[in-house]
Coordinates of C-alpha atoms (C1' of nucleotides) in Angstrom, one line a residue:
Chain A
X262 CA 119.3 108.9 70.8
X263 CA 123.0 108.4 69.5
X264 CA 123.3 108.7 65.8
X265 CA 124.1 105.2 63.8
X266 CA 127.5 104.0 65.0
X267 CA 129.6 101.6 63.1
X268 CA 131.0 99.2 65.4
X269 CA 134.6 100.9 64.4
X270 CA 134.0 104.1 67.1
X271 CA 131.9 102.0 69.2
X272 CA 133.7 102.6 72.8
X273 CA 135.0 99.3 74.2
X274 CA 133.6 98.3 77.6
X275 CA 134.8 95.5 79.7
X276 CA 131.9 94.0 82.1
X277 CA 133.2 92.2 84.8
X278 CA 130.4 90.1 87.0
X279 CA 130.4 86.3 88.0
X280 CA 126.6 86.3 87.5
X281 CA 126.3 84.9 84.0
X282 CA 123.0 85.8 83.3
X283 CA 123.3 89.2 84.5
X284 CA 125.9 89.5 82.2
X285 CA 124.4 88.7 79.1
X286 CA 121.3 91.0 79.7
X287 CA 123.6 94.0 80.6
X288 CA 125.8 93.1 78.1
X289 CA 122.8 93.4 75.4
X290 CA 121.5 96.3 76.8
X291 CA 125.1 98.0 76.8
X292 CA 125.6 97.1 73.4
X293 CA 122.6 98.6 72.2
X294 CA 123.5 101.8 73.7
X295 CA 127.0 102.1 71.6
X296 CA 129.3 100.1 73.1
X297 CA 131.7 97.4 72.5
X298 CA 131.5 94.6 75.3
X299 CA 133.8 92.3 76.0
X300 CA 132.9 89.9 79.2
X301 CA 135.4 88.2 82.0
X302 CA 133.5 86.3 84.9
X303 CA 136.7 86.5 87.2
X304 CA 139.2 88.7 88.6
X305 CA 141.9 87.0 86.3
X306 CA 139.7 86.8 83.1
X307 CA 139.6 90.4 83.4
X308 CA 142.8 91.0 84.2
X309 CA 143.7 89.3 80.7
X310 CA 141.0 90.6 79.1
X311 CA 142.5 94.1 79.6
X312 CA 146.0 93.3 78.9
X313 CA 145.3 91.9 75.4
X314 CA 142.9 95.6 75.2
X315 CA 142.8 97.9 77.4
X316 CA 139.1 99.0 77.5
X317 CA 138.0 102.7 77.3
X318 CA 134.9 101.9 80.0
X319 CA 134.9 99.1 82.7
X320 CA 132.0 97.4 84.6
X321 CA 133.1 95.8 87.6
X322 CA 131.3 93.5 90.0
X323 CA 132.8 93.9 93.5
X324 CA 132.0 90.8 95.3
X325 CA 133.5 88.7 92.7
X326 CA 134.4 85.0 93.6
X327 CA 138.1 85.0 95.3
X328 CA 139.1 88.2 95.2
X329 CA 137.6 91.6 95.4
X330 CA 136.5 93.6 92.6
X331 CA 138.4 96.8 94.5
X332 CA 142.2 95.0 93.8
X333 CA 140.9 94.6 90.1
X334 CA 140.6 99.0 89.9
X335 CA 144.7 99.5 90.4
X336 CA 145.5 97.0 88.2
X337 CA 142.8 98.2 85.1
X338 CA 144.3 101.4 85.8
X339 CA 148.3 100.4 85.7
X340 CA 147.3 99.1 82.3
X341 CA 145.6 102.3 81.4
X342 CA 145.5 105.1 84.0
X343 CA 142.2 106.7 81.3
X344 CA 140.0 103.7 81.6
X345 CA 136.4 105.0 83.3
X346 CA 135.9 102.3 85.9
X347 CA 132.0 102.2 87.3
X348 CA 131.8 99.8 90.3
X349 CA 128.6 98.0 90.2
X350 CA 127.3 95.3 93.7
X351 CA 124.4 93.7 95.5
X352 CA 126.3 94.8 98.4
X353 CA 126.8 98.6 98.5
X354 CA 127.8 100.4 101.8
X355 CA 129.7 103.4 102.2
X356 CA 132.8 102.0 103.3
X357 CA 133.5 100.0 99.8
X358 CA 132.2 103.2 98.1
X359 CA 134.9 105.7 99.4
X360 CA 137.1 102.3 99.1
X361 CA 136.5 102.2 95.5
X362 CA 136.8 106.2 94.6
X363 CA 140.1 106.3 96.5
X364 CA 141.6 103.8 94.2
X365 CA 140.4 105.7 91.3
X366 CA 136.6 104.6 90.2
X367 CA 134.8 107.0 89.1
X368 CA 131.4 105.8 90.0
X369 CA 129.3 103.4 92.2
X370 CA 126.1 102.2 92.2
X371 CA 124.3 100.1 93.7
X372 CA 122.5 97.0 91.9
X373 CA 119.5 96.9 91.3
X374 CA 120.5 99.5 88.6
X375 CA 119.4 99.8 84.6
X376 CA 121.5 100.2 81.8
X377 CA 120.5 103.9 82.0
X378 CA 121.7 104.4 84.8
X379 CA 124.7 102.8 84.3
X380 CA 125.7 104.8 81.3
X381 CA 124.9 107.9 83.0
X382 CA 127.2 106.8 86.0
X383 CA 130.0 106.2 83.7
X384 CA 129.6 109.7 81.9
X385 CA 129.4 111.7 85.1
X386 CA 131.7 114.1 85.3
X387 CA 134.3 114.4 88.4
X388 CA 133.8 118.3 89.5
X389 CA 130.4 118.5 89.4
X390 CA 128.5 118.7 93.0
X391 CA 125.4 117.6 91.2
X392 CA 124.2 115.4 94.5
X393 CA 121.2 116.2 96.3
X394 CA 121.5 116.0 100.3
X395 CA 119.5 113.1 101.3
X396 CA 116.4 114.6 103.9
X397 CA 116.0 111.5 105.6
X398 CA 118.3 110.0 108.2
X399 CA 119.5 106.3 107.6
X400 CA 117.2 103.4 109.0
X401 CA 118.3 101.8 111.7
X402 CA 119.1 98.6 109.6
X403 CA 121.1 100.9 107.0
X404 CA 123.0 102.5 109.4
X405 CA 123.7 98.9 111.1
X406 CA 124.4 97.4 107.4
X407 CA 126.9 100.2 106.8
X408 CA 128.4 99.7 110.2
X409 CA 129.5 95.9 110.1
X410 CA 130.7 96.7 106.5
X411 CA 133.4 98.9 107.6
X412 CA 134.3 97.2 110.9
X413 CA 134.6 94.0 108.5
X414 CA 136.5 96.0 106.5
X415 CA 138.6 97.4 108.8
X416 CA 139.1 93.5 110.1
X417 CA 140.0 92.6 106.5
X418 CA 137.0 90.2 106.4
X419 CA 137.2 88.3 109.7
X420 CA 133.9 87.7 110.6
X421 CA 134.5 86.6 113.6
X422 CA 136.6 89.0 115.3
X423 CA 134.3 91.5 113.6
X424 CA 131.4 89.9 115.6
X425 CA 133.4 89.8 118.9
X426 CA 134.3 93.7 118.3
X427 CA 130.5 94.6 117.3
X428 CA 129.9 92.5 120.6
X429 CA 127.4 90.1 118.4
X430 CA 127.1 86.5 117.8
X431 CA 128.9 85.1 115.0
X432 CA 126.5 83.4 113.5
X433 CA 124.0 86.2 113.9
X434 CA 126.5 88.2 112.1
X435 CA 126.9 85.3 109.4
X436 CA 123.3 85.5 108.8
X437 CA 123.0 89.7 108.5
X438 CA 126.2 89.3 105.9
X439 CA 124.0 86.9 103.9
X440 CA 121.0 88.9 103.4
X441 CA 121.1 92.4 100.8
X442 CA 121.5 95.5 102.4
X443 CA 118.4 97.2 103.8
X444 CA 116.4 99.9 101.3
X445 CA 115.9 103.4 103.0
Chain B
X300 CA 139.9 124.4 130.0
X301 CA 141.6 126.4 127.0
X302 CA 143.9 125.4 124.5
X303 CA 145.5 128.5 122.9
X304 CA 148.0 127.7 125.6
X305 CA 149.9 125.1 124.2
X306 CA 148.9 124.7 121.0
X307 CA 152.6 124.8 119.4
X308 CA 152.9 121.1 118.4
X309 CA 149.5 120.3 117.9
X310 CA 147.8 119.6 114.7
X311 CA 145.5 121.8 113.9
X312 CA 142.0 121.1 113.1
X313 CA 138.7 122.6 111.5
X314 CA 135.2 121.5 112.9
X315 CA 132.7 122.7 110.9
X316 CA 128.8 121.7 112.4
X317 CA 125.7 123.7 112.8
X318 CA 124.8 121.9 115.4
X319 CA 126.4 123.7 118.6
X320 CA 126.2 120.6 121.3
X321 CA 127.7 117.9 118.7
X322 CA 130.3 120.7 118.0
X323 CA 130.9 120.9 121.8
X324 CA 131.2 117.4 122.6
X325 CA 133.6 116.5 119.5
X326 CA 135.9 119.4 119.9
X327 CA 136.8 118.2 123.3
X328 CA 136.6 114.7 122.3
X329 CA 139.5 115.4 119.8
X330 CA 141.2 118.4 122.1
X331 CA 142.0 115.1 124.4
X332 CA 143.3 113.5 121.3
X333 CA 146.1 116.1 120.7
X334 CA 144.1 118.3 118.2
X335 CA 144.0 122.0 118.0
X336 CA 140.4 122.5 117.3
X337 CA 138.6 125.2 115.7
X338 CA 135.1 125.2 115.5
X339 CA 132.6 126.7 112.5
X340 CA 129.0 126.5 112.8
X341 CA 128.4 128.0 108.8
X342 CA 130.0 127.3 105.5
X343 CA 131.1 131.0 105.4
X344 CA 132.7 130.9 109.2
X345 CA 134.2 127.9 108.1
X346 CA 136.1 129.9 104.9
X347 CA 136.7 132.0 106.7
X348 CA 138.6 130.4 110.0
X349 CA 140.5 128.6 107.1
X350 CA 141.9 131.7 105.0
X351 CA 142.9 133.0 108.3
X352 CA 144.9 129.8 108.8
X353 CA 144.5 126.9 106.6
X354 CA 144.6 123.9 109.2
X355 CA 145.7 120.5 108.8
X356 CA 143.4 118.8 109.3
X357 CA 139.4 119.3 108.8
X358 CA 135.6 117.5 109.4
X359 CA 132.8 118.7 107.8
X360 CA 129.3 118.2 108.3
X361 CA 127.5 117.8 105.3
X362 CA 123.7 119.5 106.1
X363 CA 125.1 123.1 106.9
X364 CA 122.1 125.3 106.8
X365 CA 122.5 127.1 103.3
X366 CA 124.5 125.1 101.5
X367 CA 126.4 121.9 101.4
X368 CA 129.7 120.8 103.0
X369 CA 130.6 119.4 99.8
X370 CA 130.8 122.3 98.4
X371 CA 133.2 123.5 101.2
X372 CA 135.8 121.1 100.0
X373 CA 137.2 122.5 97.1
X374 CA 137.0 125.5 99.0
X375 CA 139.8 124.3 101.6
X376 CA 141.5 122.3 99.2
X377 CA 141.8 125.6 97.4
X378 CA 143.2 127.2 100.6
X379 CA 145.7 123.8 101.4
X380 CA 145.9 121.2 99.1
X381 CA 147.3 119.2 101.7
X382 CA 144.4 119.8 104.2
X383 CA 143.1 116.3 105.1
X384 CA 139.1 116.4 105.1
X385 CA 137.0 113.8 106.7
X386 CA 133.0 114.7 105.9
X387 CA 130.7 113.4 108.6
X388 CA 126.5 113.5 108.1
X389 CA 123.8 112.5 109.5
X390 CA 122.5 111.8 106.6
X391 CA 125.0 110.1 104.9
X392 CA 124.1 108.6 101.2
X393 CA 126.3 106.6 98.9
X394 CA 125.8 108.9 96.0
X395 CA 127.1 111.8 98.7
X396 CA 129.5 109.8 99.7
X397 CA 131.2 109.0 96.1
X398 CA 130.8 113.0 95.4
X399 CA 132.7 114.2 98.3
X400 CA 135.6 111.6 97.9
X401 CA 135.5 113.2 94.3
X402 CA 136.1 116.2 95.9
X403 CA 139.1 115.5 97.4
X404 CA 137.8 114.3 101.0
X405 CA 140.3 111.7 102.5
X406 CA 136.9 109.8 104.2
X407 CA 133.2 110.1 105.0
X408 CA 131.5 108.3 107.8
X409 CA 127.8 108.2 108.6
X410 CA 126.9 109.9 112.3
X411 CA 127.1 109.1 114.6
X412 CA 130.9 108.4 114.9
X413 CA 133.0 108.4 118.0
X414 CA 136.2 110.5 118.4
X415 CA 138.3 107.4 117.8
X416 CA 136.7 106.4 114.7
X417 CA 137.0 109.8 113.3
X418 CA 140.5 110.2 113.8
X419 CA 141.1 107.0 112.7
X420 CA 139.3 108.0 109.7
X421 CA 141.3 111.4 109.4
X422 CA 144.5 109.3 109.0
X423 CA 143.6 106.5 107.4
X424 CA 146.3 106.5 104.3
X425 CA 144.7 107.1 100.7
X426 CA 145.3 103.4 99.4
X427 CA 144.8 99.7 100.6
X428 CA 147.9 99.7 103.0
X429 CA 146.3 99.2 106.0
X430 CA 146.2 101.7 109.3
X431 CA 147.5 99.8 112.1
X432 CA 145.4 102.1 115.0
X433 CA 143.9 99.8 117.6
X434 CA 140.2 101.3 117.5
X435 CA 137.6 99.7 118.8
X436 CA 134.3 100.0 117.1
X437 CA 130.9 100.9 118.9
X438 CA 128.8 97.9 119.5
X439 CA 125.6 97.4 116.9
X440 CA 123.6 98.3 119.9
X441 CA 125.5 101.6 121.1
X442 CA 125.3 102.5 117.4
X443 CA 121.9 102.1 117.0
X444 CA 121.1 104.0 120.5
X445 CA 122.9 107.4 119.3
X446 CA 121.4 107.3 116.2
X447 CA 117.9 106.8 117.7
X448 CA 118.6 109.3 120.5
X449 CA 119.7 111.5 117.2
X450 CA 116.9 111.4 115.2
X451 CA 114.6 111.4 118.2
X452 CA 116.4 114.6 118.9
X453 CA 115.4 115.9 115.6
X454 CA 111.9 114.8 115.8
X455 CA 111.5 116.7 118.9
X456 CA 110.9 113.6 120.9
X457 CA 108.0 112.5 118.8
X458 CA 107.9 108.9 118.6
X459 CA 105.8 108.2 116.2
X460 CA 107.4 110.2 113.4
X461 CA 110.8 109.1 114.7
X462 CA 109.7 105.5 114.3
X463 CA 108.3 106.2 110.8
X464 CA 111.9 107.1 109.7
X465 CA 114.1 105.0 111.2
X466 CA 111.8 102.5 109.4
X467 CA 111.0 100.4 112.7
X468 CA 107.6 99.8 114.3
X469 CA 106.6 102.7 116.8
X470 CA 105.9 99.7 119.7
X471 CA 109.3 98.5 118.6
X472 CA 111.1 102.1 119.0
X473 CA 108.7 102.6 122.5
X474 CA 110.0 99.5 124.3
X475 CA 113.6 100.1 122.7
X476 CA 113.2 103.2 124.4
X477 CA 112.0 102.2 127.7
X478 CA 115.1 99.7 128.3
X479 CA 118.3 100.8 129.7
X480 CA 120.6 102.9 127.2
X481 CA 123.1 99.7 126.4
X482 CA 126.6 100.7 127.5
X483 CA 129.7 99.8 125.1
Chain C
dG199 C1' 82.3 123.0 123.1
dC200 C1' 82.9 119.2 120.0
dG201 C1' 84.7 116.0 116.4
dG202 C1' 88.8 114.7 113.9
dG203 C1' 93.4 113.6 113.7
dA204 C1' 97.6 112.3 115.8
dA205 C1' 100.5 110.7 119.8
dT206 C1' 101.1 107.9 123.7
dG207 C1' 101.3 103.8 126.8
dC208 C1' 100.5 99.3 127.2
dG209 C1' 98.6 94.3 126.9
dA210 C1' 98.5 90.1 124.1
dC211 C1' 99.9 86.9 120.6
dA212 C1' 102.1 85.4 116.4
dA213 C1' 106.2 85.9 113.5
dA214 C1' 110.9 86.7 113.0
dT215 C1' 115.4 87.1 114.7
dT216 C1' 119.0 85.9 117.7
dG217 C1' 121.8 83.2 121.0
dC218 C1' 123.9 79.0 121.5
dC219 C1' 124.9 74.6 120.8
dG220 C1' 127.5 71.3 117.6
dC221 C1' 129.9 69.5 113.5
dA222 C1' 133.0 69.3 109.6
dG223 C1' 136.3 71.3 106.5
dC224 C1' 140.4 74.4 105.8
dC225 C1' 144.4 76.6 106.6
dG226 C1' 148.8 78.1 109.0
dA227 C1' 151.9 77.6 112.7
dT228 C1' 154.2 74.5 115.9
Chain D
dA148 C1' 150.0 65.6 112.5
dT149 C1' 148.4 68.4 115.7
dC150 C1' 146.6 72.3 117.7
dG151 C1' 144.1 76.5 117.3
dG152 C1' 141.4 79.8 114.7
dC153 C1' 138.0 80.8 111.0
dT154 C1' 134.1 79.4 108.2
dG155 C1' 129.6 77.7 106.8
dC156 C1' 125.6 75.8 108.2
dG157 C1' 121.7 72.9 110.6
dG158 C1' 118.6 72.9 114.5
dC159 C1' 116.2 74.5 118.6
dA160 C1' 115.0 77.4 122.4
dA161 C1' 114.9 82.2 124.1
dT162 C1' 114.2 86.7 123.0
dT163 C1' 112.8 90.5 120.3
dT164 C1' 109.7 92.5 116.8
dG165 C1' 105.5 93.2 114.2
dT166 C1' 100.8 93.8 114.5
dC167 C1' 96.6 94.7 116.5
dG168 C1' 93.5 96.9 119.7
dC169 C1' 92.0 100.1 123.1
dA170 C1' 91.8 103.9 126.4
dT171 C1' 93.8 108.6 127.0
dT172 C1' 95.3 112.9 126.1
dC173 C1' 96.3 117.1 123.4
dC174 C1' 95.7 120.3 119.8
dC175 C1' 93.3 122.5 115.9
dG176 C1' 89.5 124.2 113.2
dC177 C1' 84.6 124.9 113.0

DNA sequence: GCGGGAATGCGACAAATTGCCGCAGCCGAT
DNA sequence: ATCGGCTGCGGCAATTTGTCGCATTCCCGC
C-alpha cells in the first residue's frame, strides 16, 4: 500500500511484550508495514529503551512480568507526552481498558490481534465515535471475567481478599485467573 | 417522597436510561446516596435537562433508542467541562468502552451495577491514586442472577433464546432458574 | 385440521468445575 | 525468628454443567 520508504522516515515503534516469539513475528510483520522496531521484553528494558529514543508509536504488553504494563504508559509519556501508545494483552477486560485510556493510551485491543489490526488501532483517531453498539448482551462468563478483573483491581491484586469479597473460593478464583477470558 | 425540597447542597445528577423501571430503581438508589437526580429517558431529553442546568454529575446508558450515549458525551462536556460522566450498558464492549473514555467519560461499567459501585465509579479520581470508599462488590453469583434476570427480561421470558445468548446450556439456565435467587 | 418448528419441563449419566483439604515458599511486622 | 497473611499448586470428593432424549404444548402456514 505505502509507497517505498527508506528506513530514514520509517516511524520508530517500540514493542514491548515478554513473549519472545510473539515478538519477533509482530516485530517482522510491523516492520514490513513501515516501521522502525525496537524490542524491550521488560518494563525496565523499555523504560531505557525510550530514554535513549523516545519512540513515535509504542506496543505495550500489559501483563508484563513484575510490573504492569499500565505504570509503563506515564512514564513513556513523561519522556514524550506525543508518543501513540496501543496497549496490546491476553487478558483484556474493561476495567484495565478504561485503566489504560485514563493514563493516556490511545488504543486497546485485545490479543489475538493481526498486525492489521494493530496498525489501524494505532492510527485511530481520538474524536471519532466510529464504534458500533454491540447487539448482544455479555455471556455470563464475560460478564463474570470482567467482574473479578475490576474487583481485583480495585483490591490491587489480592486474590484472596478478592475471593472473600466475591464470596468464592480462592483457589476457584486462582484457577478462573489462569485461564483467557471467555469469547462472546 | 420528593426531593426538590432540599436539594440545596446536593450534587446534582443526570440519569439518562430508556428503560423507565431501571431508571426508577437507580434514581432512588442514588437519592439515598445524597444525589439530586434527574432523570432522561432520550438523548434529546437528556440535552435538554442539561442546557437547562448543566449538572455535576451524569450516567449514561449507552443503547438509547436513536442514537448512542456516546455521542451524548461531548454533548455535556460541551455544556460543563467539568461534568463527571460515568456510561453504564448493558451491553458493554471493550471497543465501546475505550471510545467513551475517549470521549471524556470519567468510567464505564457493564450492567448490571449496584448504586454503590456506580458512585464509587462516579468519583473514582482520573489516575492510579487509589479511592479509599469501602464498597463491597456483588458476589459472582448475585452478578450473574441480574444479569440473567436482565436478559431474560429482554427475551420476554424465553428461555431458550436467553440461554443461546448468555452462551450457557438451556438445561443449565432452567435449573439455574429453578433455584432460589442467591442473596448477597 | 394437520405437520413443522420451537419452547418447555424433566430424568439420567458423563464431563467439568468447584470446594476443601494440605504444603511450602515469601514477605512484612512484631 | 516468629507469627500471620498471601500465593501457587497437587489431589480428591462433592457439586454443577453439558448433553441427550422424550413427552407436551403452542403457534403458524397450508
Amino acid at each position: 500500500m505505502s509507497a517505498d520508504t527508506d528506513a530514514a522516515d520509517r516511524s520508530s515503534l517500540l514493542l514491548v511484550d515478554d513473549d519472545a516469539a510473539f515478538c519477533r513475528v509482530l516485530t517482522r510483520a510491523l516492520e514490513r508495514r513501515g516501521f522502525a522496531v525496537t524490542s524491550a521484553h521488560s518494563s525496565i528494558a523499555a523504560q531505557q529503551a525510550a530514554g535513549a529514543d523516545p519512540p513515535e508509536y509504542a506496543v505495550v504488553d500489559l501483563n508484563l512480568a513484575g510490573d504492569s504494563g499500565l505504570l509503563l504508559i506515564p512514564g513513556l509519556l513523561a519522556l514524550e507526552p506525543a508518543t501513540r501508545i496501543l496497549v496490546l494483552t491476553g487478558y483484556a477486560s474493561i476495567a484495565t481498558a478504561v485503566e489504560a485510556i485514563k493514563l493516556g493510551a490511545v488504543n486497546y485491543l485485545p490479543k489475538p490481534a493481526d498486525a492489521d489490526q494493530i496498525v489501524a488501532a494505532l492510527a485511530a483517531t481520538g474524536g471519532a465515535a466510529g464504534a458500533a453498539i454491540n447487539q448482544r448482551p455479555l455471556s455470563v462468563n464475560r460478564l463474570e471475567w470482567e467482574h473479578i478483573q475490576r474487583v481485583l483491581r480495585d483490591n490491587d491484586g489480592n486474590i484472596s481478599a478478592t475471593a472473600r469479597q466475591l464470596g468464592m473460593h480462592r483457589r476457584t478464583l486462582q484457577r478462573k485467573l489462569a485461564k483467557r477470558p471467555v469469547r462472546t
